[in-house]
Amino acid sequence: MPIEEVDALAERIRRLPGVTELIAGPGTGAPELSWGDRFYFVGDDRMRPFATIVVRNVPGFDECSDLDRPGRFRLNVELGRVAFKDLFGYGPEAFATHQSEIDFSATGRWFPHPVYAVQSWASMVNPPEDGDVDRLIRHAHARR
């Protein structure tokens, strides 16, 4: 995993107002398969993250993005139904009809989250440092 890229993205997210970061690991209560994944929350309730960075596949659950290959990680953000539809041209309820057309392992472009698209989550493998990425992170943050 390109730790410098993950750390740089994490720093951009942490700079937003009121953000706390949880890095899954021993003592956090997170399953070992998620150790190293990062979860970003706004406020004290920490019930639902607005963004996550995942660094590996979860066998049998989320393997589509091929994150076990060296140098790969994935940013996930919760957009809400309207922004999801604006980004992809269809609502989260239509994800199943488009799923077979999506390359979940493509880098540097947005796609519906392989598992949580129906909850309006979008993802990008190895996101570049650019305004579009930051704009959608800020959008997800503002929804909290």
C-alpha positions as a Markdown table, in Angstrom:
| # | Residue | x | y | z |
|---|---|---|---|---|
| 1 | Met | 0.0 | 0.0 | 0.0 |
| 2 | Pro | 1.4 | 3.4 | -0.9 |
| 3 | Ile | 1.3 | 4.7 | 2.7 |
| 4 | Glu | 2.3 | 8.2 | 1.6 |
| 5 | Glu | -0.7 | 8.6 | -0.7 |
| 6 | Val | -3.1 | 7.2 | 2.0 |
| 7 | Asp | -1.6 | 9.5 | 4.6 |
| 8 | Ala | -1.9 | 12.5 | 2.3 |
| 9 | Leu | -5.5 | 11.8 | 1.5 |
| 10 | Ala | -6.2 | 11.2 | 5.2 |
| 11 | Glu | -4.7 | 14.6 | 6.1 |
| 12 | Arg | -6.9 | 16.3 | 3.6 |
| 13 | Ile | -10.0 | 14.7 | 5.2 |
| 14 | Arg | -8.8 | 15.4 | 8.7 |
| 15 | Arg | -8.5 | 19.1 | 7.9 |
| 16 | Leu | -12.3 | 19.5 | 7.5 |
| 17 | Pro | -14.0 | 20.9 | 10.6 |
| 18 | Gly | -15.0 | 18.6 | 13.4 |
| 19 | Val | -13.5 | 15.4 | 11.8 |
| 20 | Thr | -12.3 | 12.5 | 13.8 |
| 21 | Glu | -10.4 | 9.6 | 12.4 |
| 22 | Leu | -10.6 | 6.0 | 13.6 |
| 23 | Ile | -7.9 | 3.6 | 12.2 |
| 24 | Ala | -9.1 | 0.0 | 12.7 |
| 25 | Gly | -6.6 | -2.1 | 14.6 |
| 26 | Pro | -6.0 | -4.0 | 17.8 |
| 27 | Gly | -8.1 | -2.6 | 20.6 |
| 28 | Thr | -10.6 | -0.8 | 18.4 |
| 29 | Gly | -13.1 | -3.7 | 18.3 |
| 30 | Ala | -12.7 | -3.9 | 14.6 |
| 31 | Pro | -12.3 | -7.3 | 12.9 |
| 32 | Glu | -8.8 | -8.1 | 11.9 |
| 33 | Leu | -9.7 | -8.1 | 8.2 |
| 34 | Ser | -10.3 | -4.3 | 8.5 |
| 35 | Trp | -7.2 | -3.4 | 10.4 |
| 36 | Gly | -5.5 | -0.4 | 8.7 |
| 37 | Asp | -8.8 | 0.9 | 7.2 |
| 38 | Arg | -9.7 | 4.4 | 8.2 |
| 39 | Phe | -13.1 | 5.8 | 9.1 |
| 40 | Tyr | -14.0 | 9.5 | 9.2 |
| 41 | Phe | -16.7 | 11.0 | 11.4 |
| 42 | Val | -18.2 | 14.4 | 12.1 |
| 43 | Gly | -19.3 | 15.1 | 15.7 |
| 44 | Asp | -19.2 | 13.0 | 18.8 |
| 45 | Asp | -21.7 | 10.3 | 18.1 |
| 46 | Arg | -19.5 | 8.5 | 15.6 |
| 47 | Met | -22.4 | 6.4 | 14.5 |
| 48 | Arg | -21.8 | 6.5 | 10.8 |
| 49 | Pro | -18.7 | 7.6 | 8.9 |
| 50 | Phe | -19.0 | 10.1 | 6.0 |
| 51 | Ala | -15.9 | 8.7 | 4.3 |
| 52 | Thr | -13.6 | 5.7 | 4.6 |
| 53 | Ile | -10.3 | 4.6 | 3.2 |
| 54 | Val | -9.9 | 0.8 | 2.8 |
| 55 | Val | -6.6 | -0.8 | 2.2 |
| 56 | Arg | -7.4 | -4.5 | 1.5 |
| 57 | Asn | -10.1 | -6.8 | 0.2 |
| 58 | Val | -12.5 | -8.5 | 2.6 |
| 59 | Pro | -12.7 | -12.1 | 1.3 |
| 60 | Gly | -16.2 | -13.1 | 0.4 |
| 61 | Phe | -17.6 | -9.6 | 0.9 |
| 62 | Asp | -15.7 | -6.9 | -0.9 |
| 63 | Glu | -13.1 | -8.1 | -3.4 |
| 64 | Cys | -14.1 | -6.2 | -6.6 |
| 65 | Ser | -11.6 | -3.4 | -6.4 |
| 66 | Asp | -8.6 | -5.8 | -6.2 |
| 67 | Leu | -7.1 | -4.0 | -3.2 |
| 68 | Asp | -4.8 | -6.8 | -2.3 |
| 69 | Arg | -2.6 | -5.8 | -5.3 |
| 70 | Pro | 0.4 | -3.7 | -4.2 |
| 71 | Gly | -0.1 | 0.0 | -4.1 |
| 72 | Arg | -3.9 | 0.0 | -4.1 |
| 73 | Phe | -6.4 | 1.6 | -1.7 |
| 74 | Arg | -9.9 | 2.9 | -2.1 |
| 75 | Leu | -11.7 | 6.1 | -0.9 |
| 76 | Asn | -15.4 | 5.7 | -0.2 |
| 77 | Val | -17.8 | 8.7 | 0.4 |
| 78 | Glu | -21.5 | 8.8 | 1.2 |
| 79 | Leu | -23.1 | 11.2 | -1.3 |
| 80 | Gly | -26.8 | 11.0 | -0.7 |
| 81 | Arg | -29.3 | 10.1 | -3.4 |
| 82 | Val | -29.2 | 13.4 | -5.4 |
| 83 | Ala | -25.4 | 13.7 | -5.7 |
| 84 | Phe | -25.2 | 10.0 | -6.4 |
| 85 | Lys | -27.6 | 10.4 | -9.4 |
| 86 | Asp | -25.8 | 13.6 | -10.5 |
| 87 | Leu | -22.5 | 11.7 | -10.6 |
| 88 | Phe | -23.6 | 8.4 | -12.2 |
| 89 | Gly | -26.7 | 9.3 | -14.1 |
| 90 | Tyr | -29.0 | 6.9 | -12.2 |
| 91 | Gly | -30.1 | 6.6 | -8.6 |
| 92 | Pro | -28.7 | 4.2 | -6.0 |
| 93 | Glu | -31.9 | 2.1 | -6.4 |
| 94 | Ala | -30.9 | 1.3 | -10.0 |
| 95 | Phe | -27.4 | 0.1 | -9.1 |
| 96 | Ala | -28.2 | -3.6 | -9.7 |
| 97 | Thr | -29.1 | -2.9 | -13.3 |
| 98 | His | -25.8 | -1.2 | -14.0 |
| 99 | Gln | -23.5 | -3.3 | -11.8 |
| 100 | Ser | -22.3 | -5.5 | -14.6 |
| 101 | Glu | -21.1 | -2.5 | -16.6 |
| 102 | Ile | -18.8 | -1.2 | -13.8 |
| 103 | Asp | -15.0 | -1.8 | -13.5 |
| 104 | Phe | -14.6 | -1.7 | -9.7 |
| 105 | Ser | -10.9 | -2.0 | -10.0 |
| 106 | Ala | -10.3 | 1.0 | -12.3 |
| 107 | Thr | -8.1 | 3.7 | -10.7 |
| 108 | Gly | -8.7 | 7.4 | -10.6 |
| 109 | Arg | -12.4 | 7.5 | -11.5 |
| 110 | Trp | -15.6 | 7.4 | -9.5 |
| 111 | Phe | -17.8 | 4.4 | -9.4 |
| 112 | Pro | -20.7 | 3.2 | -7.2 |
| 113 | His | -19.4 | 1.4 | -4.1 |
| 114 | Pro | -19.3 | -2.3 | -4.8 |
| 115 | Val | -21.3 | -3.1 | -1.7 |
| 116 | Tyr | -22.9 | 0.1 | -0.4 |
| 117 | Ala | -24.0 | 1.8 | -3.6 |
| 118 | Val | -27.6 | 1.3 | -2.7 |
| 119 | Gln | -26.9 | 3.5 | 0.4 |
| 120 | Ser | -25.6 | 6.2 | -2.0 |
| 121 | Trp | -21.9 | 5.6 | -1.5 |
| 122 | Ala | -19.3 | 6.2 | -4.2 |
| 123 | Ser | -15.7 | 5.0 | -4.5 |
| 124 | Met | -12.5 | 5.6 | -6.2 |
| 125 | Val | -9.4 | 3.4 | -6.2 |
| 126 | Asn | -6.1 | 5.4 | -5.8 |
| 127 | Pro | -7.8 | 8.9 | -6.1 |
| 128 | Pro | -5.6 | 11.6 | -7.4 |
| 129 | Glu | -5.1 | 14.8 | -5.4 |
| 130 | Asp | -7.6 | 17.0 | -7.3 |
| 131 | Gly | -10.5 | 19.3 | -6.9 |
| 132 | Asp | -13.2 | 16.8 | -7.9 |
| 133 | Val | -12.1 | 14.4 | -5.2 |
| 134 | Asp | -11.9 | 17.1 | -2.6 |
| 135 | Arg | -15.3 | 18.5 | -3.7 |
| 136 | Leu | -17.1 | 15.2 | -3.1 |
| 137 | Ile | -15.3 | 14.6 | 0.2 |
| 138 | Arg | -16.5 | 18.1 | 1.3 |
| 139 | His | -20.0 | 17.3 | 0.1 |
| 140 | Ala | -20.1 | 14.1 | 2.2 |
| 141 | His | -18.7 | 15.9 | 5.2 |
| 142 | Ala | -21.3 | 18.7 | 4.9 |
| 143 | Arg | -24.1 | 16.1 | 5.0 |
| 144 | Arg | -23.2 | 15.2 | 8.6 |
